[in-house]
PDB file of C-alpha atoms in Angstrom:
ATOM      1  CA  MET A 472     -26.888 -53.911-106.231  1.00  0.00           C
ATOM      2  CA  ASN A 473     -28.657 -50.551-106.516  1.00  0.00           C
ATOM      3  CA  SER A 474     -30.313 -50.956-103.127  1.00  0.00           C
ATOM      4  CA  HIS A 475     -26.925 -51.678-101.549  1.00  0.00           C
ATOM      5  CA  PHE A 476     -25.453 -48.575-103.215  1.00  0.00           C
ATOM      6  CA  TYR A 477     -28.284 -46.324-102.006  1.00  0.00           C
ATOM      7  CA  SER A 478     -28.043 -47.827 -98.523  1.00  0.00           C
ATOM      8  CA  LEU A 479     -24.326 -46.956 -98.366  1.00  0.00           C
ATOM      9  CA  LYS A 480     -25.032 -43.473 -99.692  1.00  0.00           C
ATOM     10  CA  LYS A 481     -27.720 -42.957 -97.055  1.00  0.00           C
ATOM     11  CA  LYS A 482     -25.382 -44.105 -94.266  1.00  0.00           C
ATOM     12  CA  ARG A 483     -22.651 -41.724 -95.463  1.00  0.00           C
ATOM     13  CA  LYS A 484     -25.101 -38.825 -95.518  1.00  0.00           C
ATOM     14  CA  LYS A 485     -26.301 -39.681 -92.015  1.00  0.00           C
ATOM     15  CA  LYS A 486     -22.712 -39.953 -90.755  1.00  0.00           C
ATOM     16  CA  LYS A 487     -21.846 -36.602 -92.344  1.00  0.00           C
ATOM     17  CA  TYR A 488     -24.960 -35.009 -90.806  1.00  0.00           C
ATOM     18  CA  LEU A 489     -24.160 -36.364 -87.335  1.00  0.00           C
ATOM     19  CA  LYS A 490     -20.554 -35.197 -87.629  1.00  0.00           C
ATOM     20  CA  LYS A 491     -21.770 -31.703 -88.594  1.00  0.00           C
ATOM     21  CA  LYS A 492     -24.249 -31.728 -85.712  1.00  0.00           C
ATOM     22  CA  VAL A 493     -21.554 -32.635 -83.163  1.00  0.00           C
ATOM     23  CA  TYR A 494     -19.247 -29.990 -84.672  1.00  0.00           C
ATOM     24  CA  SER A 495     -21.945 -27.311 -84.285  1.00  0.00           C
ATOM     25  CA  LEU A 496     -22.393 -28.191 -80.606  1.00  0.00           C
ATOM     26  CA  PHE A 497     -18.833 -27.121 -79.853  1.00  0.00           C
ATOM     27  CA  ARG A 498     -18.034 -24.501 -82.513  1.00  0.00           C
ATOM     28  CA  ASP A 499     -19.800 -21.570 -84.138  1.00  0.00           C
ATOM     29  CA  VAL A 500     -20.151 -21.235 -87.925  1.00  0.00           C
ATOM     30  CA  LEU A 501     -16.761 -19.499 -88.154  1.00  0.00           C
ATOM     31  CA  GLY A 502     -15.062 -22.414 -86.411  1.00  0.00           C
ATOM     32  CA  ASN A 503     -14.574 -20.712 -83.026  1.00  0.00           C
ATOM     33  CA  PHE A 504     -14.974 -22.904 -79.943  1.00  0.00           C
ATOM     34  CA  TYR A 505     -17.997 -21.793 -77.908  1.00  0.00           C
ATOM     35  CA  LEU A 506     -16.170 -22.419 -74.632  1.00  0.00           C
ATOM     36  CA  VAL A 507     -13.310 -20.075 -75.603  1.00  0.00           C
ATOM     37  CA  LYS A 508     -15.756 -17.543 -77.024  1.00  0.00           C
ATOM     38  CA  ARG A 509     -17.792 -17.481 -73.798  1.00  0.00           C
ATOM     39  CA  PHE A 510     -14.596 -17.021 -71.777  1.00  0.00           C
ATOM     40  CA  LEU A 511     -13.448 -14.109 -73.954  1.00  0.00           C
ATOM     41  CA  ILE A 512     -16.830 -12.344 -73.836  1.00  0.00           C
ATOM     42  CA  PHE A 513     -16.958 -12.793 -70.061  1.00  0.00           C
ATOM     43  CA  THR A 514     -13.372 -11.572 -69.551  1.00  0.00           C
ATOM     44  CA  PHE A 515     -13.570  -8.567 -71.872  1.00  0.00           C
ATOM     45  CA  GLY A 516     -16.996  -7.811 -70.426  1.00  0.00           C
ATOM     46  CA  TRP A 517     -15.671  -7.516 -66.863  1.00  0.00           C
ATOM     47  CA  ILE A 518     -12.622  -5.535 -67.975  1.00  0.00           C
ATOM     48  CA  THR A 519     -14.689  -2.997 -69.951  1.00  0.00           C
ATOM     49  CA  TYR A 520     -17.777  -2.764 -67.719  1.00  0.00           C
ATOM     50  CA  ASN A 521     -16.737   0.459 -65.916  1.00  0.00           C
ATOM     51  CA  ARG A 522     -16.200   2.152 -69.269  1.00  0.00           C
ATOM     52  CA  TYR A 523     -19.952   2.011 -69.886  1.00  0.00           C
ATOM     53  CA  HIS A 524     -21.474   1.781 -66.407  1.00  0.00           C
ATOM     54  CA  GLY A 525     -18.917   3.295 -64.053  1.00  0.00           C
ATOM     55  CA  PHE A 526     -16.911   6.435 -64.700  1.00  0.00           C
ATOM     56  CA  ASN A 527     -18.931   6.746 -67.952  1.00  0.00           C
ATOM     57  CA  ARG A 528     -22.602   5.975 -68.520  1.00  0.00           C
ATOM     58  CA  LEU A 529     -24.147   4.269 -71.515  1.00  0.00           C
ATOM     59  CA  LYS A 530     -27.630   5.614 -72.176  1.00  0.00           C
ATOM     60  CA  LEU A 531     -29.728   3.091 -74.086  1.00  0.00           C
ATOM     61  CA  LYS A 532     -32.892   3.563 -76.083  1.00  0.00           C
ATOM     62  CA  GLY A 533     -35.021   1.103 -78.043  1.00  0.00           C
ATOM     63  CA  THR A 534     -33.647  -2.220 -76.784  1.00  0.00           C
ATOM     64  CA  GLU A 535     -37.245  -3.334 -76.273  1.00  0.00           C
ATOM     65  CA  ASN A 536     -37.312  -3.679 -80.074  1.00  0.00           C
ATOM     66  CA  LEU A 537     -34.659  -6.403 -79.833  1.00  0.00           C
ATOM     67  CA  LYS A 538     -36.957  -8.675 -77.810  1.00  0.00           C
ATOM     68  CA  LYS A 539     -39.202  -9.044 -80.851  1.00  0.00           C
ATOM     69  CA  LEU A 540     -36.393 -10.209 -83.153  1.00  0.00           C
ATOM     70  CA  PRO A 541     -35.764 -13.850 -84.146  1.00  0.00           C
ATOM     71  CA  ASP A 542     -32.591 -15.597 -82.970  1.00  0.00           C
ATOM     72  CA  ASN A 543     -31.033 -15.457 -86.427  1.00  0.00           C
ATOM     73  CA  LYS A 544     -31.268 -13.704 -89.823  1.00  0.00           C
ATOM     74  CA  VAL A 545     -30.763 -10.240 -88.257  1.00  0.00           C
ATOM     75  CA  LEU A 546     -28.316  -7.626 -89.528  1.00  0.00           C
ATOM     76  CA  PHE A 547     -27.491  -4.541 -87.450  1.00  0.00           C
ATOM     77  CA  VAL A 548     -26.205  -1.483 -89.316  1.00  0.00           C
ATOM     78  CA  SER A 549     -24.493   1.247 -87.314  1.00  0.00           C
ATOM     79  CA  ASN A 550     -22.404   4.373 -87.550  1.00  0.00           C
ATOM     80  CA  HIS A 551     -18.842   3.896 -86.311  1.00  0.00           C
ATOM     81  CA  GLN A 552     -16.929   6.027 -83.801  1.00  0.00           C
ATOM     82  CA  THR A 553     -14.042   3.866 -82.535  1.00  0.00           C
ATOM     83  CA  TYR A 554     -12.457   0.595 -83.639  1.00  0.00           C
ATOM     84  CA  PHE A 555     -13.190  -1.468 -80.535  1.00  0.00           C
ATOM     85  CA  ALA A 556     -15.242   0.471 -77.937  1.00  0.00           C
ATOM     86  CA  ASP A 557     -18.395   0.444 -80.095  1.00  0.00           C
ATOM     87  CA  VAL A 558     -18.347  -3.347 -80.394  1.00  0.00           C
ATOM     88  CA  PHE A 559     -17.474  -3.837 -76.688  1.00  0.00           C
ATOM     89  CA  ALA A 560     -20.554  -1.807 -75.766  1.00  0.00           C
ATOM     90  CA  MET A 561     -22.792  -3.740 -78.161  1.00  0.00           C
ATOM     91  CA  PHE A 562     -21.713  -7.054 -76.654  1.00  0.00           C
ATOM     92  CA  HIS A 563     -22.777  -5.744 -73.237  1.00  0.00           C
ATOM     93  CA  VAL A 564     -26.143  -4.616 -74.582  1.00  0.00           C
ATOM     94  CA  PHE A 565     -26.987  -7.758 -76.553  1.00  0.00           C
ATOM     95  CA  CYS A 566     -26.019 -10.041 -73.666  1.00  0.00           C
ATOM     96  CA  SER A 567     -28.053  -7.894 -71.276  1.00  0.00           C
ATOM     97  CA  VAL A 568     -31.142  -8.048 -73.501  1.00  0.00           C
ATOM     98  CA  LYS A 569     -30.758 -11.816 -73.899  1.00  0.00           C
ATOM     99  CA  ASN A 570     -31.049 -12.119 -70.121  1.00  0.00           C
ATOM    100  CA  GLY A 571     -34.202 -10.019 -69.904  1.00  0.00           C
ATOM    101  CA  PHE A 572     -32.874  -6.539 -69.106  1.00  0.00           C
ATOM    102  CA  ILE A 573     -34.271  -3.606 -71.084  1.00  0.00           C
ATOM    103  CA  ASN A 574     -32.386  -0.358 -71.765  1.00  0.00           C
ATOM    104  CA  THR A 575     -29.789  -1.053 -69.075  1.00  0.00           C
ATOM    105  CA  ILE A 576     -26.498  -2.877 -68.516  1.00  0.00           C
ATOM    106  CA  LYS A 577     -26.429  -2.311 -64.748  1.00  0.00           C
ATOM    107  CA  ASN A 578     -26.651  -6.065 -63.978  1.00  0.00           C
ATOM    108  CA  PRO A 579     -23.406  -7.615 -65.312  1.00  0.00           C
ATOM    109  CA  ILE A 580     -24.660 -11.050 -64.294  1.00  0.00           C
ATOM    110  CA  TYR A 581     -25.623 -11.291 -67.983  1.00  0.00           C
ATOM    111  CA  LEU A 582     -21.932 -11.951 -68.754  1.00  0.00           C
ATOM    112  CA  PHE A 583     -22.351 -15.455 -67.308  1.00  0.00           C
ATOM    113  CA  ASN A 584     -24.874 -16.202 -70.059  1.00  0.00           C
ATOM    114  CA  PRO A 585     -23.612 -14.349 -73.157  1.00  0.00           C
ATOM    115  CA  LYS A 586     -25.117 -14.336 -76.623  1.00  0.00           C
ATOM    116  CA  VAL A 587     -22.659 -16.521 -78.525  1.00  0.00           C
ATOM    117  CA  ASN A 588     -24.318 -16.417 -81.950  1.00  0.00           C
ATOM    118  CA  LEU A 589     -23.338 -12.759 -82.203  1.00  0.00           C
ATOM    119  CA  TYR A 590     -20.899 -11.653 -84.908  1.00  0.00           C
ATOM    120  CA  TYR A 591     -19.507  -8.390 -86.234  1.00  0.00           C
ATOM    121  CA  VAL A 592     -17.755  -7.223 -89.384  1.00  0.00           C
ATOM    122  CA  ALA A 593     -14.245  -5.842 -88.828  1.00  0.00           C
ATOM    123  CA  ASP A 594     -11.298  -4.709 -90.933  1.00  0.00           C
ATOM    124  CA  LYS A 595      -8.820  -7.552 -91.355  1.00  0.00           C
ATOM    125  CA  LYS A 596      -5.761  -5.309 -91.095  1.00  0.00           C
ATOM    126  CA  THR A 597      -6.980  -3.777 -87.818  1.00  0.00           C
ATOM    127  CA  MET A 598      -7.801  -7.148 -86.261  1.00  0.00           C
ATOM    128  CA  ASN A 599      -4.456  -8.678 -87.263  1.00  0.00           C
ATOM    129  CA  ASN A 600      -2.546  -5.761 -85.766  1.00  0.00           C
ATOM    130  CA  GLY A 601      -1.568  -6.907 -82.280  1.00  0.00           C
ATOM    131  CA  PHE A 602      -2.525  -9.590 -79.786  1.00  0.00           C
ATOM    132  CA  LEU A 603      -5.703  -7.810 -78.635  1.00  0.00           C
ATOM    133  CA  GLY A 604      -7.107  -7.695 -82.158  1.00  0.00           C
ATOM    134  CA  LYS A 605      -6.473 -11.408 -82.665  1.00  0.00           C
ATOM    135  CA  LEU A 606      -8.212 -12.249 -79.402  1.00  0.00           C
ATOM    136  CA  LEU A 607     -11.200 -10.122 -80.346  1.00  0.00           C
ATOM    137  CA  THR A 608     -11.377 -11.822 -83.741  1.00  0.00           C
ATOM    138  CA  TYR A 609     -12.072 -15.086 -81.927  1.00  0.00           C
ATOM    139  CA  SER A 610     -15.017 -13.504 -80.121  1.00  0.00           C
ATOM    140  CA  GLY A 611     -16.963 -13.398 -83.413  1.00  0.00           C
ATOM    141  CA  ALA A 612     -15.304 -11.118 -85.980  1.00  0.00           C
ATOM    142  CA  VAL A 613     -15.997 -11.613 -89.673  1.00  0.00           C
ATOM    143  CA  THR A 614     -12.840  -9.980 -91.024  1.00  0.00           C
ATOM    144  CA  VAL A 615     -12.932  -8.181 -94.377  1.00  0.00           C
ATOM    145  CA  LYS A 616     -10.290  -6.519 -96.504  1.00  0.00           C
ATOM    146  CA  ARG A 617     -10.919  -2.933 -97.538  1.00  0.00           C
ATOM    147  CA  THR A 618     -10.757  -3.630-101.269  1.00  0.00           C
ATOM    148  CA  TRP A 619     -11.940  -0.112-102.174  1.00  0.00           C
ATOM    149  CA  LYS A 620      -8.578   1.206-100.970  1.00  0.00           C
ATOM    150  CA  GLY A 621      -6.596  -0.900-103.431  1.00  0.00           C
ATOM    151  CA  LYS A 622      -6.650  -1.639-107.144  1.00  0.00           C
ATOM    152  CA  LYS A 623      -9.709  -3.367-108.538  1.00  0.00           C
ATOM    153  CA  ASN A 624      -8.905  -6.804-109.933  1.00  0.00           C
ATOM    154  CA  ASN A 625     -10.211 -10.363-110.132  1.00  0.00           C
ATOM    155  CA  ASP A 626      -8.594 -11.265-106.815  1.00  0.00           C
ATOM    156  CA  ASN A 627     -10.621  -8.540-105.103  1.00  0.00           C
ATOM    157  CA  ASN A 628     -13.824  -9.809-106.726  1.00  0.00           C
ATOM    158  CA  GLY A 629     -13.108 -13.327-105.492  1.00  0.00           C
ATOM    159  CA  ARG A 630     -12.359 -12.037-101.986  1.00  0.00           C
ATOM    160  CA  LEU A 631     -15.579  -9.992-101.963  1.00  0.00           C
ATOM    161  CA  LEU A 632     -17.627 -13.115-102.759  1.00  0.00           C
ATOM    162  CA  TYR A 633     -15.796 -15.050-100.033  1.00  0.00           C
ATOM    163  CA  GLU A 634     -16.463 -12.304 -97.490  1.00  0.00           C
ATOM    164  CA  ILE A 635     -20.139 -12.024 -98.480  1.00  0.00           C
ATOM    165  CA  ASN A 636     -20.496 -15.790 -97.981  1.00  0.00           C
ATOM    166  CA  ARG A 637     -18.900 -15.574 -94.524  1.00  0.00           C
ATOM    167  CA  MET A 638     -21.256 -12.742 -93.584  1.00  0.00           C
ATOM    168  CA  GLY A 639     -24.100 -14.892 -94.852  1.00  0.00           C
ATOM    169  CA  LYS A 640     -23.049 -17.755 -92.587  1.00  0.00           C
ATOM    170  CA  ALA A 641     -23.049 -15.404 -89.602  1.00  0.00           C
ATOM    171  CA  ILE A 642     -26.479 -13.999 -90.533  1.00  0.00           C
ATOM    172  CA  ASN A 643     -28.004 -17.445 -90.989  1.00  0.00           C
ATOM    173  CA  ASP A 644     -26.625 -18.523 -87.601  1.00  0.00           C
ATOM    174  CA  GLY A 645     -27.459 -15.444 -85.543  1.00  0.00           C
ATOM    175  CA  TRP A 646     -27.043 -11.661 -85.404  1.00  0.00           C
ATOM    176  CA  LEU A 647     -24.412  -9.763 -87.368  1.00  0.00           C
ATOM    177  CA  ILE A 648     -23.249  -6.206 -86.642  1.00  0.00           C
ATOM    178  CA  THR A 649     -21.811  -4.170 -89.485  1.00  0.00           C
ATOM    179  CA  PHE A 650     -20.598  -0.619 -90.014  1.00  0.00           C
ATOM    180  CA  PRO A 651     -21.596   0.302 -93.603  1.00  0.00           C
ATOM    181  CA  GLN A 652     -19.231   3.268 -93.773  1.00  0.00           C
ATOM    182  CA  GLY A 653     -16.210   1.114 -92.975  1.00  0.00           C
ATOM    183  CA  THR A 654     -14.570   4.045 -91.193  1.00  0.00           C
ATOM    184  CA  THR A 655     -14.934   6.154 -88.051  1.00  0.00           C
ATOM    185  CA  LYS A 656     -15.103   9.319 -90.151  1.00  0.00           C
ATOM    186  CA  LYS A 657     -18.438  11.089 -89.663  1.00  0.00           C
ATOM    187  CA  PHE A 658     -20.759  11.270 -92.714  1.00  0.00           C
ATOM    188  CA  ALA A 659     -18.461   9.099 -94.848  1.00  0.00           C
ATOM    189  CA  PRO A 660     -20.380   7.412 -97.711  1.00  0.00           C
ATOM    190  CA  GLY A 661     -21.750   3.909 -97.197  1.00  0.00           C
ATOM    191  CA  ARG A 662     -20.146   0.938 -98.959  1.00  0.00           C
ATOM    192  CA  ARG A 663     -22.505  -0.834-101.352  1.00  0.00           C
ATOM    193  CA  GLY A 664     -21.128  -4.270-100.516  1.00  0.00           C
ATOM    194  CA  ILE A 665     -23.524  -4.470 -97.580  1.00  0.00           C
ATOM    195  CA  VAL A 666     -26.477  -4.090 -99.966  1.00  0.00           C
ATOM    196  CA  HIS A 667     -25.300  -7.217-101.844  1.00  0.00           C
ATOM    197  CA  VAL A 668     -25.335  -9.087 -98.527  1.00  0.00           C
ATOM    198  CA  ILE A 669     -28.843  -7.822 -97.739  1.00  0.00           C
ATOM    199  CA  ARG A 670     -30.181  -8.762-101.173  1.00  0.00           C
ATOM    200  CA  LYS A 671     -28.677 -12.246-101.061  1.00  0.00           C
ATOM    201  CA  TYR A 672     -29.610 -13.265 -97.500  1.00  0.00           C
ATOM    202  CA  LYS A 673     -32.629 -11.012 -96.869  1.00  0.00           C
ATOM    203  CA  PRO A 674     -32.115 -10.442 -93.134  1.00  0.00           C
ATOM    204  CA  ILE A 675     -34.117  -8.144 -90.886  1.00  0.00           C
ATOM    205  CA  VAL A 676     -32.093  -4.899 -90.960  1.00  0.00           C
ATOM    206  CA  VAL A 677     -31.972  -2.977 -87.668  1.00  0.00           C
ATOM    207  CA  PRO A 678     -30.301   0.474 -87.422  1.00  0.00           C
ATOM    208  CA  ILE A 679     -28.143   1.572 -84.487  1.00  0.00           C
ATOM    209  CA  VAL A 680     -27.136   5.169 -83.806  1.00  0.00           C
ATOM    210  CA  LEU A 681     -24.075   5.810 -81.611  1.00  0.00           C
ATOM    211  CA  ASP A 682     -22.853   8.994 -79.974  1.00  0.00           C
ATOM    212  CA  GLY A 683     -20.352   9.984 -77.289  1.00  0.00           C
ATOM    213  CA  PHE A 684     -17.790   7.236 -77.905  1.00  0.00           C
ATOM    214  CA  LYS A 685     -15.402   9.611 -79.682  1.00  0.00           C
ATOM    215  CA  LYS A 686     -15.476  11.910 -76.679  1.00  0.00           C
ATOM    216  CA  SER A 687     -14.684   9.056 -74.288  1.00  0.00           C
ATOM    217  CA  PHE A 688     -11.976   7.123 -76.117  1.00  0.00           C
ATOM    218  CA  ASP A 689      -9.189   7.408 -78.659  1.00  0.00           C
ATOM    219  CA  LYS A 690      -9.717   6.240 -82.249  1.00  0.00           C
ATOM    220  CA  LYS A 691      -8.997   2.610 -81.368  1.00  0.00           C
ATOM    221  CA  GLY A 692     -11.407   2.747 -78.445  1.00  0.00           C
ATOM    222  CA  ILE A 693      -8.839   1.532 -75.916  1.00  0.00           C
ATOM    223  CA  LYS A 694      -7.306   4.629 -74.365  1.00  0.00           C
ATOM    224  CA  ILE A 695      -9.628   6.691 -72.130  1.00  0.00           C
ATOM    225  CA  ILE A 696      -9.644  10.382 -73.121  1.00  0.00           C
ATOM    226  CA  ARG A 697     -12.380  11.749 -70.862  1.00  0.00           C
ATOM    227  CA  LYS A 698     -14.522  10.418 -68.044  1.00  0.00           C
ATOM    228  CA  GLU A 699     -18.090  11.191 -66.953  1.00  0.00           C
ATOM    229  CA  ILE A 700     -19.349  11.055 -70.530  1.00  0.00           C
ATOM    230  CA  PHE A 701     -22.883   9.986 -71.431  1.00  0.00           C
ATOM    231  CA  GLN A 702     -22.484   7.635 -74.382  1.00  0.00           C
ATOM    232  CA  LYS A 703     -25.641   6.975 -76.347  1.00  0.00           C
ATOM    233  CA  MET A 704     -26.841   3.901 -78.225  1.00  0.00           C
ATOM    234  CA  GLN A 705     -30.235   3.894 -79.903  1.00  0.00           C
ATOM    235  CA  PHE A 706     -31.849   0.878 -81.542  1.00  0.00           C
ATOM    236  CA  LYS A 707     -34.461   1.819 -84.120  1.00  0.00           C
ATOM    237  CA  LYS A 708     -37.202  -0.326 -85.623  1.00  0.00           C
ATOM    238  CA  PRO A 709     -36.228  -2.509 -88.612  1.00  0.00           C
ATOM    239  CA  ILE A 710     -35.880  -0.758 -91.959  1.00  0.00           C
ATOM    240  CA  LYS A 711     -38.733  -1.446 -94.381  1.00  0.00           C
ATOM    241  CA  LEU A 712     -37.239  -2.836 -97.582  1.00  0.00           C
ATOM    242  CA  ASP A 713     -38.878  -3.923-100.820  1.00  0.00           C
ATOM    243  CA  PHE A 714     -36.385  -6.206-102.559  1.00  0.00           C
ATOM    244  CA  LYS A 715     -38.391  -6.173-105.805  1.00  0.00           C
ATOM    245  CA  LYS A 716     -38.778  -2.419-106.150  1.00  0.00           C
ATOM    246  CA  ASP A 717     -35.920  -0.859-104.140  1.00  0.00           C
ATOM    247  CA  THR A 718     -32.764  -0.184-106.127  1.00  0.00           C
ATOM    248  CA  THR A 719     -29.307  -0.638-104.607  1.00  0.00           C
ATOM    249  CA  GLU A 720     -29.025   3.130-104.286  1.00  0.00           C
ATOM    250  CA  LYS A 721     -32.394   3.394-102.548  1.00  0.00           C
ATOM    251  CA  ILE A 722     -31.507   0.665-100.027  1.00  0.00           C
ATOM    252  CA  MET A 723     -28.175   2.370 -99.348  1.00  0.00           C
ATOM    253  CA  ASN A 724     -29.942   5.712 -98.826  1.00  0.00           C
ATOM    254  CA  LYS A 725     -32.403   4.122 -96.399  1.00  0.00           C
ATOM    255  CA  ILE A 726     -29.511   2.671 -94.398  1.00  0.00           C
ATOM    256  CA  MET A 727     -27.593   5.956 -94.257  1.00  0.00           C
ATOM    257  CA  ASP A 728     -30.738   7.852 -93.244  1.00  0.00           C
ATOM    258  CA  SER A 729     -31.537   5.329 -90.515  1.00  0.00           C
ATOM    259  CA  ILE A 730     -28.075   5.571 -88.929  1.00  0.00           C
ATOM    260  CA  GLU A 731     -28.217   9.387 -89.280  1.00  0.00           C
ATOM    261  CA  GLN A 732     -25.204   9.663 -91.561  1.00  0.00           C
ATOM    262  CA  SER A 733     -26.889  11.075 -94.663  1.00  0.00           C
ATOM    263  CA  ASN A 734     -26.573  14.684 -95.861  1.00  0.00           C
ATOM    264  CA  LYS A 735     -29.741  15.802 -94.092  1.00  0.00           C
ATOM    265  CA  TYR A 736     -28.118  15.122 -90.708  1.00  0.00           C
ATOM    266  CA  LYS A 737     -25.049  17.278 -91.381  1.00  0.00           C
TER     267      LYS A 737
END
């Protein structure tokens, strides 16, 4: 009787595993279909290409450091200058690096073979505002609610845990981009929620420093303000963290220093 029970249990586990395996072949960890995701990255890539390698130029530094990174468990922390243009540019860069190009996006052939296990943290309200935001959400956005702007309550605590878990799924599956300041305002303080994510999932943390995007685009990063701008994107070496000794404040300070948004860069 027991052997029959364990045999059934084993079959159910195997069936569940196979079902999960088939599911993961067609969808990412957020439930987005890979086929649709590839199409969106390709389409938005072609539409935005001239914004970074046409009438404007994206100057890259340090992408050789990305070649040494594993395919998952990587968290990118960056300053933020526009809602969408920053992320558009990063998709170009990461796809370019995946296809063997270093410090350049001049060969858009990389859009035919995009990096699909790439995710980014975005404000839920911004992404739900309009058709474009909803489309971009499907390309890999982990949407979060800005709980620090509202009243603190148990619902917010529950949402924070849910959002941390979703970020964790993205990190475990691939690369996650986040903007610790949660705003495009220069030298705004970092939000400590990202430190909780780092402590829990222990990813490799890579800093990105952006410049020139505010001069090129409006706040949303859609409308072109000026042309012939040299935008800059620098990838630094991973931040050295000691999870046993470093306090939350110390980790936050290291992040803000690395993305050049601490007081000493004012």
